[in-house]
PDB file of C-alpha atoms in Angstrom:
ATOM      1  CA  LEU A   1     -75.422   0.975 181.916  1.00  0.00           C
ATOM      2  CA  TYR A   2     -75.942   2.876 185.150  1.00  0.00           C
ATOM      3  CA  ILE A   3     -73.854   1.544 188.046  1.00  0.00           C
ATOM      4  CA  SER A   4     -74.964   2.943 191.382  1.00  0.00           C
ATOM      5  CA  THR A   5     -72.686   2.644 194.388  1.00  0.00           C
ATOM      6  CA  LEU A   6     -74.767   4.812 196.712  1.00  0.00           C
ATOM      7  CA  GLN A   7     -78.466   4.434 195.887  1.00  0.00           C
ATOM      8  CA  PRO A   8     -80.725   1.405 195.544  1.00  0.00           C
ATOM      9  CA  ARG A   9     -81.744   0.454 192.005  1.00  0.00           C
ATOM     10  CA  GLY A  10     -85.363   1.508 192.609  1.00  0.00           C
ATOM     11  CA  ALA A  11     -84.370   5.022 193.675  1.00  0.00           C
ATOM     12  CA  VAL A  12     -82.225   5.446 190.559  1.00  0.00           C
ATOM     13  CA  ARG A  13     -85.054   4.155 188.332  1.00  0.00           C
ATOM     14  CA  GLN A  14     -87.520   6.577 189.941  1.00  0.00           C
ATOM     15  CA  SER A  15     -85.136   9.521 189.416  1.00  0.00           C
ATOM     16  CA  ILE A  16     -84.649   8.610 185.774  1.00  0.00           C
ATOM     17  CA  ASP A  17     -88.367   8.032 185.169  1.00  0.00           C
ATOM     18  CA  THR A  18     -89.367  11.397 186.661  1.00  0.00           C
ATOM     19  CA  THR A  19     -86.885  13.617 184.805  1.00  0.00           C
ATOM     20  CA  GLY A  20     -89.361  14.564 182.110  1.00  0.00           C
ATOM     21  CA  LEU A  21     -86.542  14.227 179.570  1.00  0.00           C
ATOM     22  CA  PRO A  22     -85.870  11.391 177.113  1.00  0.00           C
ATOM     23  CA  THR A  23     -83.487   8.970 178.810  1.00  0.00           C
ATOM     24  CA  GLY A  24     -84.023   5.689 177.048  1.00  0.00           C
ATOM     25  CA  ASN A  25     -84.241   2.649 179.287  1.00  0.00           C
ATOM     26  CA  PRO A  26     -80.811   2.197 180.858  1.00  0.00           C
ATOM     27  CA  THR A  27     -79.811  -0.977 182.629  1.00  0.00           C
ATOM     28  CA  ILE A  28     -79.347  -0.112 186.297  1.00  0.00           C
ATOM     29  CA  ARG A  29     -77.118  -2.135 188.586  1.00  0.00           C
ATOM     30  CA  GLU A  30     -76.246  -1.552 192.210  1.00  0.00           C
ATOM     31  CA  VAL A  31     -72.787  -2.452 193.530  1.00  0.00           C
ATOM     32  CA  GLY A  32     -71.595  -2.203 197.060  1.00  0.00           C
ATOM     33  CA  GLY A  33     -71.000  -4.391 200.038  1.00  0.00           C
ATOM     34  CA  GLU A  34     -67.626  -6.040 200.467  1.00  0.00           C
ATOM     35  CA  THR A  35     -66.523  -6.127 196.804  1.00  0.00           C
ATOM     36  CA  PRO A  36     -67.727  -3.013 194.936  1.00  0.00           C
ATOM     37  CA  ILE A  37     -64.751  -2.871 192.567  1.00  0.00           C
ATOM     38  CA  GLU A  38     -64.989  -6.546 191.658  1.00  0.00           C
ATOM     39  CA  ASP A  39     -68.751  -6.221 191.112  1.00  0.00           C
ATOM     40  CA  ALA A  40     -68.345  -3.081 188.980  1.00  0.00           C
ATOM     41  CA  THR A  41     -65.523  -4.693 186.971  1.00  0.00           C
ATOM     42  CA  GLU A  42     -67.700  -7.716 186.210  1.00  0.00           C
ATOM     43  CA  LEU A  43     -70.405  -5.424 184.808  1.00  0.00           C
ATOM     44  CA  ILE A  44     -67.929  -3.297 182.842  1.00  0.00           C
ATOM     45  CA  GLU A  45     -66.382  -6.385 181.226  1.00  0.00           C
ATOM     46  CA  LYS A  46     -69.831  -7.112 179.699  1.00  0.00           C
ATOM     47  CA  LEU A  47     -70.244  -3.570 178.337  1.00  0.00           C
ATOM     48  CA  PRO A  48     -71.584  -3.700 174.753  1.00  0.00           C
ATOM     49  CA  ASN A  49     -70.238  -1.636 171.872  1.00  0.00           C
ATOM     50  CA  ALA A  50     -71.062   2.083 171.743  1.00  0.00           C
ATOM     51  CA  ALA A  51     -72.522   2.096 175.252  1.00  0.00           C
ATOM     52  CA  ASN A  52     -73.004   4.916 177.713  1.00  0.00           C
ATOM     53  CA  LEU A  53     -71.721   4.047 181.175  1.00  0.00           C
ATOM     54  CA  ILE A  54     -72.466   6.040 184.322  1.00  0.00           C
ATOM     55  CA  ILE A  55     -70.830   5.253 187.646  1.00  0.00           C
ATOM     56  CA  ASP A  56     -72.633   7.150 190.410  1.00  0.00           C
ATOM     57  CA  GLY A  57     -70.666   7.838 192.627  1.00  0.00           C
ATOM     58  CA  THR A  58     -67.003   7.015 192.671  1.00  0.00           C
ATOM     59  CA  ASP A  59     -66.381   7.560 196.395  1.00  0.00           C
ATOM     60  CA  PRO A  60     -67.011   3.943 197.558  1.00  0.00           C
ATOM     61  CA  LEU A  61     -64.723   2.660 194.793  1.00  0.00           C
ATOM     62  CA  GLU A  62     -62.002   5.212 195.570  1.00  0.00           C
ATOM     63  CA  GLN A  63     -61.993   4.094 199.198  1.00  0.00           C
ATOM     64  CA  GLN A  64     -60.796   0.597 198.279  1.00  0.00           C
ATOM     65  CA  ASP A  65     -57.189  -0.615 198.202  1.00  0.00           C
ATOM     66  CA  ARG A  66     -55.044   1.706 196.042  1.00  0.00           C
ATOM     67  CA  SER A  67     -53.592  -0.926 193.714  1.00  0.00           C
ATOM     68  CA  THR A  68     -57.022  -2.522 193.258  1.00  0.00           C
ATOM     69  CA  TYR A  69     -58.562   0.851 192.448  1.00  0.00           C
ATOM     70  CA  LEU A  70     -55.802   1.784 189.980  1.00  0.00           C
ATOM     71  CA  SER A  71     -56.238  -1.582 188.269  1.00  0.00           C
ATOM     72  CA  PHE A  72     -59.989  -0.919 188.080  1.00  0.00           C
ATOM     73  CA  LEU A  73     -59.387   2.464 186.413  1.00  0.00           C
ATOM     74  CA  GLY A  74     -57.109   0.805 183.859  1.00  0.00           C
ATOM     75  CA  THR A  75     -59.671  -1.903 183.110  1.00  0.00           C
ATOM     76  CA  LEU A  76     -62.423   0.710 182.835  1.00  0.00           C
ATOM     77  CA  LYS A  77     -60.493   2.881 180.396  1.00  0.00           C
ATOM     78  CA  GLU A  78     -59.422  -0.111 178.290  1.00  0.00           C
ATOM     79  CA  ARG A  79     -62.987  -1.425 178.056  1.00  0.00           C
ATOM     80  CA  LEU A  80     -64.378   1.997 177.116  1.00  0.00           C
ATOM     81  CA  VAL A  81     -61.799   2.309 174.321  1.00  0.00           C
ATOM     82  CA  ASP A  82     -62.316  -1.288 173.114  1.00  0.00           C
ATOM     83  CA  THR A  83     -66.097  -0.829 172.889  1.00  0.00           C
ATOM     84  CA  ASP A  84     -66.035   2.761 171.607  1.00  0.00           C
ATOM     85  CA  SER A  85     -68.114   3.697 174.635  1.00  0.00           C
ATOM     86  CA  ILE A  86     -68.454   6.753 176.853  1.00  0.00           C
ATOM     87  CA  GLY A  87     -67.997   6.655 180.613  1.00  0.00           C
ATOM     88  CA  LEU A  88     -69.139   9.254 183.099  1.00  0.00           C
ATOM     89  CA  LEU A  89     -67.887   9.002 186.671  1.00  0.00           C
ATOM     90  CA  HIS A  90     -69.846  11.069 189.177  1.00  0.00           C
ATOM     91  CA  CYS A  91     -67.457  12.323 191.846  1.00  0.00           C
ATOM     92  CA  LEU A  92     -69.168  13.773 194.904  1.00  0.00           C
ATOM     93  CA  GLY A  93     -67.088  16.527 196.449  1.00  0.00           C
ATOM     94  CA  ASP A  94     -63.403  15.960 197.073  1.00  0.00           C
ATOM     95  CA  SER A  95     -63.582  13.639 200.061  1.00  0.00           C
ATOM     96  CA  SER A  96     -61.537  10.781 198.695  1.00  0.00           C
ATOM     97  CA  HIS A  97     -57.779  10.503 199.015  1.00  0.00           C
ATOM     98  CA  ARG A  98     -57.850   8.593 195.700  1.00  0.00           C
ATOM     99  CA  ARG A  99     -59.631  11.374 193.795  1.00  0.00           C
ATOM    100  CA  THR A 100     -56.317  12.394 192.217  1.00  0.00           C
ATOM    101  CA  ALA A 101     -56.104   8.987 190.526  1.00  0.00           C
ATOM    102  CA  THR A 102     -59.669   9.333 189.221  1.00  0.00           C
ATOM    103  CA  LEU A 103     -58.980  12.802 187.828  1.00  0.00           C
ATOM    104  CA  ARG A 104     -55.706  11.690 186.280  1.00  0.00           C
ATOM    105  CA  ALA A 105     -57.402   8.808 184.464  1.00  0.00           C
ATOM    106  CA  ALA A 106     -60.174  11.044 183.082  1.00  0.00           C
ATOM    107  CA  ASP A 107     -60.000  12.587 179.630  1.00  0.00           C
ATOM    108  CA  ILE A 108     -62.440  15.342 180.577  1.00  0.00           C
ATOM    109  CA  VAL A 109     -63.135  16.838 184.001  1.00  0.00           C
ATOM    110  CA  LEU A 110     -66.181  19.046 184.531  1.00  0.00           C
ATOM    111  CA  GLU A 111     -66.684  20.911 187.786  1.00  0.00           C
ATOM    112  CA  PHE A 112     -70.149  22.246 188.550  1.00  0.00           C
ATOM    113  CA  GLU A 113     -70.871  24.963 191.080  1.00  0.00           C
ATOM    114  CA  THR A 114     -74.133  26.463 192.244  1.00  0.00           C
ATOM    115  CA  ILE A 115     -74.064  29.797 194.027  1.00  0.00           C
ATOM    116  CA  ARG A 116     -77.151  30.749 195.979  1.00  0.00           C
ATOM    117  CA  PRO A 117     -77.081  34.482 196.793  1.00  0.00           C
ATOM    118  CA  GLY A 118     -79.848  34.313 199.370  1.00  0.00           C
ATOM    119  CA  ILE A 119     -83.508  33.561 199.851  1.00  0.00           C
ATOM    120  CA  GLU A 120     -84.748  36.157 197.360  1.00  0.00           C
ATOM    121  CA  GLY A 121     -82.106  35.749 194.653  1.00  0.00           C
ATOM    122  CA  ASP A 122     -81.883  33.182 191.891  1.00  0.00           C
ATOM    123  CA  ALA A 123     -79.146  30.595 192.038  1.00  0.00           C
ATOM    124  CA  ALA A 124     -76.315  30.919 189.523  1.00  0.00           C
ATOM    125  CA  HIS A 125     -74.885  27.759 187.965  1.00  0.00           C
ATOM    126  CA  TYR A 126     -71.371  27.493 186.538  1.00  0.00           C
ATOM    127  CA  VAL A 127     -69.297  24.796 184.909  1.00  0.00           C
ATOM    128  CA  THR A 128     -65.529  24.862 184.533  1.00  0.00           C
ATOM    129  CA  ILE A 129     -63.479  22.430 182.509  1.00  0.00           C
ATOM    130  CA  PRO A 130     -60.092  22.075 184.215  1.00  0.00           C
ATOM    131  CA  LYS A 131     -59.092  19.129 182.022  1.00  0.00           C
ATOM    132  CA  TYR A 132     -59.950  18.319 178.422  1.00  0.00           C
ATOM    133  CA  ARG A 133     -57.589  15.898 176.758  1.00  0.00           C
ATOM    134  CA  PRO A 134     -56.095  16.447 174.212  1.00  0.00           C
ATOM    135  CA  ALA A 135     -57.110  20.118 173.799  1.00  0.00           C
ATOM    136  CA  ASP A 136     -56.485  23.051 176.106  1.00  0.00           C
ATOM    137  CA  THR A 137     -58.965  23.743 178.870  1.00  0.00           C
ATOM    138  CA  ALA A 138     -61.359  26.632 179.176  1.00  0.00           C
ATOM    139  CA  THR A 139     -59.961  29.341 181.388  1.00  0.00           C
ATOM    140  CA  GLU A 140     -63.228  30.992 182.419  1.00  0.00           C
ATOM    141  CA  PRO A 141     -66.299  29.392 184.009  1.00  0.00           C
ATOM    142  CA  VAL A 142     -69.327  29.061 181.737  1.00  0.00           C
ATOM    143  CA  THR A 143     -72.655  30.184 183.182  1.00  0.00           C
ATOM    144  CA  LEU A 144     -75.432  27.646 182.725  1.00  0.00           C
ATOM    145  CA  THR A 145     -79.007  28.793 182.216  1.00  0.00           C
ATOM    146  CA  PHE A 146     -81.757  26.290 182.934  1.00  0.00           C
ATOM    147  CA  ALA A 147     -85.144  26.352 181.261  1.00  0.00           C
ATOM    148  CA  THR A 148     -87.903  27.783 183.477  1.00  0.00           C
ATOM    149  CA  ASP A 149     -89.146  24.261 184.132  1.00  0.00           C
ATOM    150  CA  SER A 150     -85.931  22.244 184.395  1.00  0.00           C
ATOM    151  CA  ARG A 151     -87.943  19.042 183.928  1.00  0.00           C
ATOM    152  CA  THR A 152     -88.922  19.977 180.384  1.00  0.00           C
ATOM    153  CA  GLY A 153     -85.859  21.528 178.807  1.00  0.00           C
ATOM    154  CA  PRO A 154     -82.150  21.062 178.419  1.00  0.00           C
ATOM    155  CA  ILE A 155     -79.397  23.113 179.956  1.00  0.00           C
ATOM    156  CA  GLU A 156     -78.684  25.995 177.640  1.00  0.00           C
ATOM    157  CA  SER A 157     -75.399  27.838 177.205  1.00  0.00           C
ATOM    158  CA  PRO A 158     -75.576  31.595 177.381  1.00  0.00           C
ATOM    159  CA  THR A 159     -75.575  33.390 174.039  1.00  0.00           C
ATOM    160  CA  GLY A 160     -72.073  33.749 172.659  1.00  0.00           C
ATOM    161  CA  SER A 161     -70.523  31.003 174.840  1.00  0.00           C
ATOM    162  CA  ASN A 162     -68.676  28.031 173.417  1.00  0.00           C
TER     163      ASN A 162
END
């Protein structure tokens, strides 16, 4: 299930269809308007067993009433555990004053960074893992190397990285 809070369903479908990678055929739903948390909760309550859930992005949900948002996070986590599912919450930047609650609720936090040295240089991509429950976190950023044609290959870890 792909829940989009920022893009129309058609734009999400087009992005998925043009990746060049196997994605399956995810159900895409758009939530927004006056009741994004209620709409997202209704979809999450119908989550089947062993599902993959993506919420892209969290900002509109985080901007709602604090107690409502905290309740949503609790419902989300409970439903993911009950259905043995995986949830990925896409957090754009750090613009939300409720981001702390989102990060606290997460079992794993990945932070991606792209550094562009200039017009002539290649961009460098890094991922850090500041939170990984229940194990310790990685202390050093991991450099990501993309296949020459990023539409045809997976992200590869550098040789010797974990």
